CSV table of C-alpha atoms and ligand atoms in Angstrom, one decimal:
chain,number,residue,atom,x,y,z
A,97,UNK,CA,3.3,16.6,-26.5
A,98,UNK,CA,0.8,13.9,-24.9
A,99,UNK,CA,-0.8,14.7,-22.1
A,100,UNK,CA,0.0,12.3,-19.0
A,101,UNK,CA,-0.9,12.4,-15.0
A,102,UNK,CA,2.3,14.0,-13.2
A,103,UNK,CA,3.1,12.7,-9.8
A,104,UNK,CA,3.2,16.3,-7.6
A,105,UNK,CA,3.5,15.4,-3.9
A,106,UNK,CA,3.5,12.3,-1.6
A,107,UNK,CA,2.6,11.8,1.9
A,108,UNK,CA,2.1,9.1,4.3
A,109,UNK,CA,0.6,8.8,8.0
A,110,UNK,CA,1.1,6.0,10.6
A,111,UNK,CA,-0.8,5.7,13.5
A,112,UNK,CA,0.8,6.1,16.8
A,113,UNK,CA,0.7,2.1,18.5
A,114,UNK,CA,3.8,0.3,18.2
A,115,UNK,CA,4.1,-3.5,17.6
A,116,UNK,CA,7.1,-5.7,18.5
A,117,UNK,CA,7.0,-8.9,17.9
A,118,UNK,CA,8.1,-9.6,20.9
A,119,UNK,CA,4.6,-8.0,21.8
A,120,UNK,CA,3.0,-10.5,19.4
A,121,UNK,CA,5.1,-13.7,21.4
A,122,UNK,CA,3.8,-12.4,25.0
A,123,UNK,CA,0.3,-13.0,23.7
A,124,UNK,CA,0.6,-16.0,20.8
A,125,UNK,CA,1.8,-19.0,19.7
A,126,UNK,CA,4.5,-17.0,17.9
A,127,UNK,CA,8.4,-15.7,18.0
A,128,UNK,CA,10.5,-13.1,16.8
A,129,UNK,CA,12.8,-15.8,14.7
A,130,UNK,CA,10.0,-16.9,13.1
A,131,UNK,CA,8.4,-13.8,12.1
A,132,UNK,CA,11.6,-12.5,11.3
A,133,UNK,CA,12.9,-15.7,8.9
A,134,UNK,CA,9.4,-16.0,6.9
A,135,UNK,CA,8.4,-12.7,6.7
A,136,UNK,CA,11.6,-10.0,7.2
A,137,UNK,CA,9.1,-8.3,9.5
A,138,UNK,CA,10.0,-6.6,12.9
A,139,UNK,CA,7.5,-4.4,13.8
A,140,UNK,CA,4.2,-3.1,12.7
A,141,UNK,CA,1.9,-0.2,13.4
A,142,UNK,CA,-2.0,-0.2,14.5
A,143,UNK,CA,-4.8,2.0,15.0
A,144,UNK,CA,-6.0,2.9,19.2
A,145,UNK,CA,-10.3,2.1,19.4
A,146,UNK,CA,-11.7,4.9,18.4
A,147,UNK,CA,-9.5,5.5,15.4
A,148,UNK,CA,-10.7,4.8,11.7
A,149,UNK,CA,-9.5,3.8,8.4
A,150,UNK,CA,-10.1,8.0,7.5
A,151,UNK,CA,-8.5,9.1,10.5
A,152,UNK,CA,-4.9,8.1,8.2
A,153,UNK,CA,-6.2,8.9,5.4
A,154,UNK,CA,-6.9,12.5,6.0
A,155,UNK,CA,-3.7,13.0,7.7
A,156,UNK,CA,-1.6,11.1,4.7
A,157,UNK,CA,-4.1,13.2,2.2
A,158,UNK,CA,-3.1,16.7,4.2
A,159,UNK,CA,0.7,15.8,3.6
A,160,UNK,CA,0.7,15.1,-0.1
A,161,UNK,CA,-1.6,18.2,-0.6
A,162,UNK,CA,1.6,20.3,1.5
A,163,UNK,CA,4.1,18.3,-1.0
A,164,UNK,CA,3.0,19.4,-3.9
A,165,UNK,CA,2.3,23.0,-2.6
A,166,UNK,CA,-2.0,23.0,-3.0
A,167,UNK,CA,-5.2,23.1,-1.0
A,168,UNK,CA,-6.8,22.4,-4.4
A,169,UNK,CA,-7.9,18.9,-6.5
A,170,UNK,CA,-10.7,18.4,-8.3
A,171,UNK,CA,-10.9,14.1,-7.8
A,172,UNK,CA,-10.4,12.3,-4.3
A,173,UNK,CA,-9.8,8.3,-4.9
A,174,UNK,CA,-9.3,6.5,-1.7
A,175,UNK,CA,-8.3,3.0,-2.3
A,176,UNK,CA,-8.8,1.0,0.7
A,177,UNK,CA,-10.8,-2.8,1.8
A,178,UNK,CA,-11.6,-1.2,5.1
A,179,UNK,CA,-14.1,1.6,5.1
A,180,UNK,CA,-15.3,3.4,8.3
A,181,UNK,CA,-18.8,1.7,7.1
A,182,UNK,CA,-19.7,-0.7,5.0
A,183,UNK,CA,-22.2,1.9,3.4
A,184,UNK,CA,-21.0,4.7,2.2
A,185,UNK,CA,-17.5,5.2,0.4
A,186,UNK,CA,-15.1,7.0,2.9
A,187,UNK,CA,-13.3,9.1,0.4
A,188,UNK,CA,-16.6,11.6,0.6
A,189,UNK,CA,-15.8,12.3,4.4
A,190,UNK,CA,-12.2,12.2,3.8
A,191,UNK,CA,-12.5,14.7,0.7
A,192,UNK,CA,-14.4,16.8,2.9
A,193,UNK,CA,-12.7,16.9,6.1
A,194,UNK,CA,-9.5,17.8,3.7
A,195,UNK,CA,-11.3,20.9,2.5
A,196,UNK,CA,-12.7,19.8,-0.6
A,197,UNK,CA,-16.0,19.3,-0.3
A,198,UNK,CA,-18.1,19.6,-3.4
A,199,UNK,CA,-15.3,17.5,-5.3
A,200,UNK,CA,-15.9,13.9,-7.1
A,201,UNK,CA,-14.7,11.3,-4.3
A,202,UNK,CA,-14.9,7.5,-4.8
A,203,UNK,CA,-13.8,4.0,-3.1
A,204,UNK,CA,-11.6,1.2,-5.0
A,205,UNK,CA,-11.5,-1.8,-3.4
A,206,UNK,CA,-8.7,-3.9,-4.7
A,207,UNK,CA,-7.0,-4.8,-1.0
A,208,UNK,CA,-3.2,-4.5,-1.7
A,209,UNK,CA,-3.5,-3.7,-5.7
A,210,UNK,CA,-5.8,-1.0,-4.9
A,211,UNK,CA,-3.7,1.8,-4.8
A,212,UNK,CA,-2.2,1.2,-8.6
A,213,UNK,CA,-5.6,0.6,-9.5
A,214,UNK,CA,-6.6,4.4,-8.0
A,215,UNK,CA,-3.0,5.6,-9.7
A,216,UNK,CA,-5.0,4.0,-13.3
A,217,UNK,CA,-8.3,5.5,-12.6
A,218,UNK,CA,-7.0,9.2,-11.7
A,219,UNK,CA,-4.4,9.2,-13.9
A,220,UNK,CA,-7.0,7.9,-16.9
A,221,UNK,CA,-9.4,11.0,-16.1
A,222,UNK,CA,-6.2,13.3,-16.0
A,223,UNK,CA,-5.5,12.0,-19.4
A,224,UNK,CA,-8.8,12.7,-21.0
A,225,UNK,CA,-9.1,16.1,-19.4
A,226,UNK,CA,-11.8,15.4,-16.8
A,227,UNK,CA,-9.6,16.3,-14.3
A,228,UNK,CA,-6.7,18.7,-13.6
A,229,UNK,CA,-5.3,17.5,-10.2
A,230,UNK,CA,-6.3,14.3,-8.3
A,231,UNK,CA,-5.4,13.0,-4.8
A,232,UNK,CA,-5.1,9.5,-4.5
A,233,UNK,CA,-4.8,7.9,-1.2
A,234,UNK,CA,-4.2,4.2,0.1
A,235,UNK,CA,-5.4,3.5,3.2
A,236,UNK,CA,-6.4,0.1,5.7
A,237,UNK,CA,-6.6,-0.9,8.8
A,238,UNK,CA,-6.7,-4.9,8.7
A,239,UNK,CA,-6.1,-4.7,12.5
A,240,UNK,CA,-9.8,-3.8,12.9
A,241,UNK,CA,-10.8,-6.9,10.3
A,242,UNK,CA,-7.9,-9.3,12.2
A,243,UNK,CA,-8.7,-11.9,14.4
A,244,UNK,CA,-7.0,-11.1,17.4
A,245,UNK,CA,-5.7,-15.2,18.2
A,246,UNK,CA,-4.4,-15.8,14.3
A,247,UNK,CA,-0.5,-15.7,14.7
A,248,UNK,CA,-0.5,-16.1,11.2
A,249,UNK,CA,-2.6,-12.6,10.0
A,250,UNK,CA,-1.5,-10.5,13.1
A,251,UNK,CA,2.3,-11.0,12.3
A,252,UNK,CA,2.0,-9.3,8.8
A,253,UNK,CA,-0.4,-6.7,8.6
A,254,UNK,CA,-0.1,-3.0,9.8
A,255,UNK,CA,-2.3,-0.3,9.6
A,256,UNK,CA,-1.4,3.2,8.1
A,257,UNK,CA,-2.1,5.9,4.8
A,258,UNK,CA,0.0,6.7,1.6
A,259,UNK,CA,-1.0,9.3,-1.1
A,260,UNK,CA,-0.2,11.2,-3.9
A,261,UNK,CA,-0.9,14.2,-5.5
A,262,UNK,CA,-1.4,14.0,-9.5
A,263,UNK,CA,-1.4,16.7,-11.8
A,264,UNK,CA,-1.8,17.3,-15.7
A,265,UNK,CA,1.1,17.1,-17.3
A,266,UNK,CA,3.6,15.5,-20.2
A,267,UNK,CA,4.3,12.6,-20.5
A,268,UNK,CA,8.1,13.5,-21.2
A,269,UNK,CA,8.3,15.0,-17.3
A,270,UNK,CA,9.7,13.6,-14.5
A,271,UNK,CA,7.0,12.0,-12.5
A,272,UNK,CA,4.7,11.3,-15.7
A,273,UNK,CA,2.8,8.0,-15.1
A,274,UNK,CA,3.8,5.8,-18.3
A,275,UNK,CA,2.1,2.8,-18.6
A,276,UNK,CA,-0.5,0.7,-16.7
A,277,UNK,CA,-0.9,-3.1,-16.4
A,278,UNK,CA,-3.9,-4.0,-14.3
A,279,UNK,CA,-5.4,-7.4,-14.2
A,280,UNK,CA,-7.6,-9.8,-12.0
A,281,UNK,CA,-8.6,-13.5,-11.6
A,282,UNK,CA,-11.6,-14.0,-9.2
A,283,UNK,CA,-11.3,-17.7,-9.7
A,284,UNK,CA,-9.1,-17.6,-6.5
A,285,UNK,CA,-11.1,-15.0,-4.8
A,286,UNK,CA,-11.3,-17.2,-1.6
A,287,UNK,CA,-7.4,-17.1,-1.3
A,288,UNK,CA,-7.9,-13.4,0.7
A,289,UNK,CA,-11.4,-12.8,1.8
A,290,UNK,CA,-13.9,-12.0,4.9
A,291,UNK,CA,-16.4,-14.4,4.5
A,292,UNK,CA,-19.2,-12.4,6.0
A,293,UNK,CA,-21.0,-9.5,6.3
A,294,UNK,CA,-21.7,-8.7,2.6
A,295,UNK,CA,-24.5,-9.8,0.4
A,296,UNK,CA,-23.7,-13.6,0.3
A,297,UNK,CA,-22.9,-14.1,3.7
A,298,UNK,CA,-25.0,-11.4,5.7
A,299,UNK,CA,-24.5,-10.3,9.1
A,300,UNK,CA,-25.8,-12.5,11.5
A,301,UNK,CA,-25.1,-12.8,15.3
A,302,UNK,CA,-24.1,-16.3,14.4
A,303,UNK,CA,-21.5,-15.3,11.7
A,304,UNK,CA,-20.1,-12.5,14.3
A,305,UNK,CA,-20.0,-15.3,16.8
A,306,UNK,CA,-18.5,-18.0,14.4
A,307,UNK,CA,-15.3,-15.2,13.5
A,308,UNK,CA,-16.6,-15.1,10.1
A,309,UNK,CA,-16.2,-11.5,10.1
A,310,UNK,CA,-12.4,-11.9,10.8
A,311,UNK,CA,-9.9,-11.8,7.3
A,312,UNK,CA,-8.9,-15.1,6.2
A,313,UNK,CA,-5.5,-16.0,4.2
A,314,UNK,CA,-4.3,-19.4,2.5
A,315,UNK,CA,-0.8,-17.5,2.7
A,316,UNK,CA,1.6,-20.2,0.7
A,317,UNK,CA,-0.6,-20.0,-2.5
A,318,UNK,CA,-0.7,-16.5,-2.0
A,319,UNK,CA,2.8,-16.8,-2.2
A,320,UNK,CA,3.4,-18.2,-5.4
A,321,UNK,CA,0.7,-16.0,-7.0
A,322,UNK,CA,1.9,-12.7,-5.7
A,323,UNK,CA,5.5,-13.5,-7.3
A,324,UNK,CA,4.0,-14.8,-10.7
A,325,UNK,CA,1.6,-12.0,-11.3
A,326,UNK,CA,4.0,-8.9,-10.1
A,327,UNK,CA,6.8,-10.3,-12.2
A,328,UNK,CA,4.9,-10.8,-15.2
A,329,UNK,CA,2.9,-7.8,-14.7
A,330,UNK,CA,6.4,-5.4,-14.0
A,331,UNK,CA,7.5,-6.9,-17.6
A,332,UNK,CA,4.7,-6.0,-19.1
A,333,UNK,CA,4.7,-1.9,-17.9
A,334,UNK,CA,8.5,-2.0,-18.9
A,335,UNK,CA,7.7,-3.4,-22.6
A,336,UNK,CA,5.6,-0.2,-22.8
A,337,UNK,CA,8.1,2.0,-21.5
A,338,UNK,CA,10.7,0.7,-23.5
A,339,UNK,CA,13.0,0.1,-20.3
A,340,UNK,CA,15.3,-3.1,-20.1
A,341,UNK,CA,15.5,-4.2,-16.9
A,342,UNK,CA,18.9,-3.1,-16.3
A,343,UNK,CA,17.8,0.2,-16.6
A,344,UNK,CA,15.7,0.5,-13.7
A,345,UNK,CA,16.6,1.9,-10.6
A,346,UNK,CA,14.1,1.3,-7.9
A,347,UNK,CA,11.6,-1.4,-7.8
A,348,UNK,CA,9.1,-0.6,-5.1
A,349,UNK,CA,6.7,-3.6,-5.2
A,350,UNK,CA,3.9,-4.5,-2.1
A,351,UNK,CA,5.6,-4.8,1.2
A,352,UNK,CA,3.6,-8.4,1.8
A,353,UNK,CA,6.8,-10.6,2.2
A,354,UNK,CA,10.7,-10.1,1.9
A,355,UNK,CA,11.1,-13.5,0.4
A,356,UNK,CA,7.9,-12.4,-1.9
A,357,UNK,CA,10.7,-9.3,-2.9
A,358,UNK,CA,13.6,-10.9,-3.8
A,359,UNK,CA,11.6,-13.2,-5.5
A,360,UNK,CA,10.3,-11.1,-7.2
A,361,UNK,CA,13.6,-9.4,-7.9
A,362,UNK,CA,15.3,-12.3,-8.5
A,363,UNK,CA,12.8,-13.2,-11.9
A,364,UNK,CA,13.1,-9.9,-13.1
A,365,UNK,CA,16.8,-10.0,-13.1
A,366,UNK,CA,17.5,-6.8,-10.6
A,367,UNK,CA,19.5,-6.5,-7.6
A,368,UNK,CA,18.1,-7.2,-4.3
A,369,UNK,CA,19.7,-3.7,-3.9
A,370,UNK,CA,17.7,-2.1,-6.3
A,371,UNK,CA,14.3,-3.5,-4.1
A,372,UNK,CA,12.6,-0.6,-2.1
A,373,UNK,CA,12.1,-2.5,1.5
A,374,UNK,CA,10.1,-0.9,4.9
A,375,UNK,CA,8.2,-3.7,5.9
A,376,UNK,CA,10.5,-4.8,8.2
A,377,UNK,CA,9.3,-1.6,9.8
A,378,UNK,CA,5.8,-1.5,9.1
A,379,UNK,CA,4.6,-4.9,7.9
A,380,UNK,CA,2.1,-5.6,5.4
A,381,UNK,CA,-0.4,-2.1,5.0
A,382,UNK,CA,-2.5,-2.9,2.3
A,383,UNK,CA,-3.6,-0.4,-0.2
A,384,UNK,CA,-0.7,1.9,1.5
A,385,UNK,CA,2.1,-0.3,1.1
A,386,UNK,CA,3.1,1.0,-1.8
A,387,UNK,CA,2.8,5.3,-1.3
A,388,UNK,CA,4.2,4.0,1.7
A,389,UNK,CA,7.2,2.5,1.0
A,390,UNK,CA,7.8,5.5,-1.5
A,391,UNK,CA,7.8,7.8,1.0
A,392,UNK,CA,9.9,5.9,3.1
A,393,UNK,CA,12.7,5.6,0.7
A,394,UNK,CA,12.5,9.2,-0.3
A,395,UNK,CA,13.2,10.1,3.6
A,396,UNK,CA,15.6,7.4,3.7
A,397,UNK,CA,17.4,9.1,0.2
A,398,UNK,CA,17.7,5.6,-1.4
A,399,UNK,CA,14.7,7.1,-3.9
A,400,UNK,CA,16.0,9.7,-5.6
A,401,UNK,CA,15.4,12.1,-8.6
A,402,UNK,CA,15.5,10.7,-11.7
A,403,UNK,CA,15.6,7.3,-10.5
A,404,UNK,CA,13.7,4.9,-12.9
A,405,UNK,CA,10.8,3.6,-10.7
A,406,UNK,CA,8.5,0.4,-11.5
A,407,UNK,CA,5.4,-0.1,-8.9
A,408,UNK,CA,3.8,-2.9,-8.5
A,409,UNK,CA,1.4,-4.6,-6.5
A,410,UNK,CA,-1.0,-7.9,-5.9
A,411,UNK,CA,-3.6,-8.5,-3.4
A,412,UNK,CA,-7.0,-10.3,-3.3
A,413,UNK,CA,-9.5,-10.4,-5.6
A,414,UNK,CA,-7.2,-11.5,-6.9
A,415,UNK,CA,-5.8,-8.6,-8.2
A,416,UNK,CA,-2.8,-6.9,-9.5
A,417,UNK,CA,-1.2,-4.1,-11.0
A,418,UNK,CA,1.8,-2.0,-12.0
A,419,UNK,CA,3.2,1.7,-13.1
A,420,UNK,CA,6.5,3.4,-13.6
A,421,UNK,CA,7.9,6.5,-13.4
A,422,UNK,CA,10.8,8.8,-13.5
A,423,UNK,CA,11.1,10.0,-10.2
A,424,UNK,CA,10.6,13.8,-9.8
A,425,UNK,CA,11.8,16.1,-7.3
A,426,UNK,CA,9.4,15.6,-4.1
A,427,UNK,CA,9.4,16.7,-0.7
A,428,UNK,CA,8.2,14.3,2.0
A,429,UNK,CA,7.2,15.1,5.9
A,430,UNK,CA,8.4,12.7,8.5
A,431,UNK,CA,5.9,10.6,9.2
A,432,UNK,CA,6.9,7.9,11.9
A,433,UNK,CA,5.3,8.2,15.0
A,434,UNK,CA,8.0,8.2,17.0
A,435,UNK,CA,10.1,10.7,15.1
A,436,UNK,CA,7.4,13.3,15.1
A,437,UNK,CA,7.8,13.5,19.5
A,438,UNK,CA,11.1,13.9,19.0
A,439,UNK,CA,10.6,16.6,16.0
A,440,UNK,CA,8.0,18.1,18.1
A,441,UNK,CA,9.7,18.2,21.3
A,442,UNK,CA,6.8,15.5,22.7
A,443,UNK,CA,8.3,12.7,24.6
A,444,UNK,CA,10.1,9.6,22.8
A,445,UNK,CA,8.4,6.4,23.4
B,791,COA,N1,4.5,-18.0,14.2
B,791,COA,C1,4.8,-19.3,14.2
B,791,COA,N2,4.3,-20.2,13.4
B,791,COA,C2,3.5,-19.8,12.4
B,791,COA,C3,3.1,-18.4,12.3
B,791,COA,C4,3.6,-17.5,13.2
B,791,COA,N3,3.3,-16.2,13.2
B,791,COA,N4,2.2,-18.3,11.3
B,791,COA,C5,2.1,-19.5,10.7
B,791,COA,N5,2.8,-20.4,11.5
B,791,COA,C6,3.0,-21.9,11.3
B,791,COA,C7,1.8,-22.5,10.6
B,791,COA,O1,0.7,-22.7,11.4
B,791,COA,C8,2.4,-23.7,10.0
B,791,COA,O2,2.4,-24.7,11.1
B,791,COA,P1,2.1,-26.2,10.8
B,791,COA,O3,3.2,-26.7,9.8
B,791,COA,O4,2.2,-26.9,12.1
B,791,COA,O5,0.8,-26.3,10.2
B,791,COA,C9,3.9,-23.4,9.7
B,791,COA,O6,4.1,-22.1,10.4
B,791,COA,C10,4.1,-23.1,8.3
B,791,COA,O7,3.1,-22.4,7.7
B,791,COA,P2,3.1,-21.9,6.2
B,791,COA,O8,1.8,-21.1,5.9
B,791,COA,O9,3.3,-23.1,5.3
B,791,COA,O10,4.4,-21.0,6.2
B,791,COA,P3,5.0,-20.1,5.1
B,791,COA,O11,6.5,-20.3,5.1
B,791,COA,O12,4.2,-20.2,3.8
B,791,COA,O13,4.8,-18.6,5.7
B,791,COA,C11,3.3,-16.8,5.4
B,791,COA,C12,3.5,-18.1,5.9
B,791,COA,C13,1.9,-16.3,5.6
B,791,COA,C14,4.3,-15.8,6.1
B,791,COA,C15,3.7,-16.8,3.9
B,791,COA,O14,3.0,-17.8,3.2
B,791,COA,C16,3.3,-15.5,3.2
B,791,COA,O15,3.9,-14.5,3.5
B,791,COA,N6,2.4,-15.6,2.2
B,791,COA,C17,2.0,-14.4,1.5
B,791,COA,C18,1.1,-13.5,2.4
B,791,COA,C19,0.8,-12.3,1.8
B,791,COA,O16,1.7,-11.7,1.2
B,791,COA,N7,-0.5,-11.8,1.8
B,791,COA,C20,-0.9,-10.6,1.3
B,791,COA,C21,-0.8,-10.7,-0.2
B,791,COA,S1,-1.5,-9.3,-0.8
């Protein structure tokens, strides 16, 4: 028997503000066609002033902890590139507004490879016994680092949370984590950034004033990269499973782009079938894309148990990563926005 990190429970928050694009057109240099045609996306969701990166977190955080049937952990990982404050980490606050104060609770900033990075870091204390049961959580709100007149940026990016529970387990379970391919290449690290208000570029009144707070993107090379490094980084996960690529049911990769998908897909060898897709829904969301989209799918019953899964993700940094699984038998809360006043009885926007 070898001891592996078990996935236990999955969750995922959105917060309440729906975007249209047709909301985007009324106020940009934008349409619905063209978001639509280059990106697949229709709608995204964002965060109300007065709302913070932990505000999702802590709700996505409660719903995995309900999944897998605990009020316990003993690790908190948030992965997210948009803190409540530059100084400290959030996942302290989170950790302790869950109830778990007292606990280890850490950042990882790795943008949109930052939750399979968190998945690697939990999962590697799991496996040397450090730790029992970790909650991992993905969670940004790029509308709060967007500038508000880039067509470009503001058509993609959503805010909301993902997260799972790990436990210890074996690595013969369903839901056992089993392999890892992580990798970076800050030669490119301008491709994504915000160019101030860190140490090399401090804040100034002049950098707020020159938008150099605002996220920046060189999207076509982006592109390119994200469907190079995910592909290669998917075949490398499956050479340490053993998997051929026929054998894999679900490939839930990061919701940046549909045509970055079937890419994707389409250098692997899979079906675009086989391609776990919400971002038509809620756009690109970061380090929650991918907890996400699993939780989507697992409402939506196209994720099932004892589907072969492959993860995968890119972002800046640039950064990447991957993971599979055999999925296990998880429950998942509704988490849309929208479906919750109707659950609830509150009124339907
Ligand atoms: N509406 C209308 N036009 C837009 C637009 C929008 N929302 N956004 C960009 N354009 C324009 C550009 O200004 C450009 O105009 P120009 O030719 O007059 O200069 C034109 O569309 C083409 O821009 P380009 O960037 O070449 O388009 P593209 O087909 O590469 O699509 C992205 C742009 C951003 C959608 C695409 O490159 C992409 O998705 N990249 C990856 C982004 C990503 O995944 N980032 C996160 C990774 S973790």
């Amino acid at each position: 028997m070898t001891r592996a990190a078990v996935l236990a429970g999955l969750g995922a928050a959105l917060p309440p503000h729906l975007v249209t694009n047709a909301d985007l057109a009324d106020v940009l240099a934008t349409s619905d066609d063209w978001i639509r045609t280059r990106t697949g996306i229709a709608t995204r969701y964002v965060i109300e002033p007065g709302s913070a990166t932990s505000d999702l977190a802590v709700e996505a955080g409660q719903r995995a902890l309900a999944s897998a049937d605990t009020h316990r952990v003993d690790l908190v990982v948030l992965a997210t590139s948009t803190p409540d404050h530059p100084c400290p980490a959030t996942a302290p606050a989170v950790a302790w507004r869950l109830g778990l104060g007292g606990v280890p609770a850490f950042d990882i900033a790795a943008v949109c490879s930052g939750f399979v990075y968190a998945l690697a870091v939990a999962a590697g204390q799991i496996a040397l016994g450090i730790t029992q049961r970790a909650l991992v959580i993905g969670a940004d709100t790029f509308s709060t680092i967007i500038d508000p007149a880039d067509r470009t940026t503001r058509a993609i990016f959503g805010d909301a949370a993902g997260a799972v529970v790990l436990r210890a387990g074996e690595r013969d379970e369903p839901g056992a984590l089993l392999g890892f391919d992580l990798g970076s290449d800050g030669e490119h690290a301008d491709l994504i950034t915000v160019p101030a208000g860190g140490s090399r570029e401090r804040s100034t009144p002049h950098s707020v004033a020159a938008a150099k707070r605002y996220f920046t993107m060189q999207g076509r090379d982006v592109f390119y990269r994200a469907v190079v490094s995910m592909t290669e980084s998917a075949t490398s996960v499956l050479k340490q499973t053993n998997w051929s690529i026929d054998q894999v049911d679900r490939l839930v990769a990061h919701q940046a782009n549909l045509r970055i998908l079937h890419s994707v897909a389409d250098q692997l060898g899979m079906d675009h079938d086989s391609v776990v897709v919400n971002l038509d829904r809620v756009g690109n969301t970061v380090a929650a894309s991918i907890p996400l989209a699993l939780a989507d799918a697992v409402l939506g019953a196209t994720l099932r148990e004892g589907h072969r899964v492959v993860l995968s993700g890119f972002g800046g940094g640039l950064t990447w990563g991957s993971t599979a699984l055999r999925w296990p038998d998880v429950a998942v809360a509704p988490f849309y926005p929208e479906y919750q006043e109707k659950q609830y009885g509150g009124k339907t926007k």
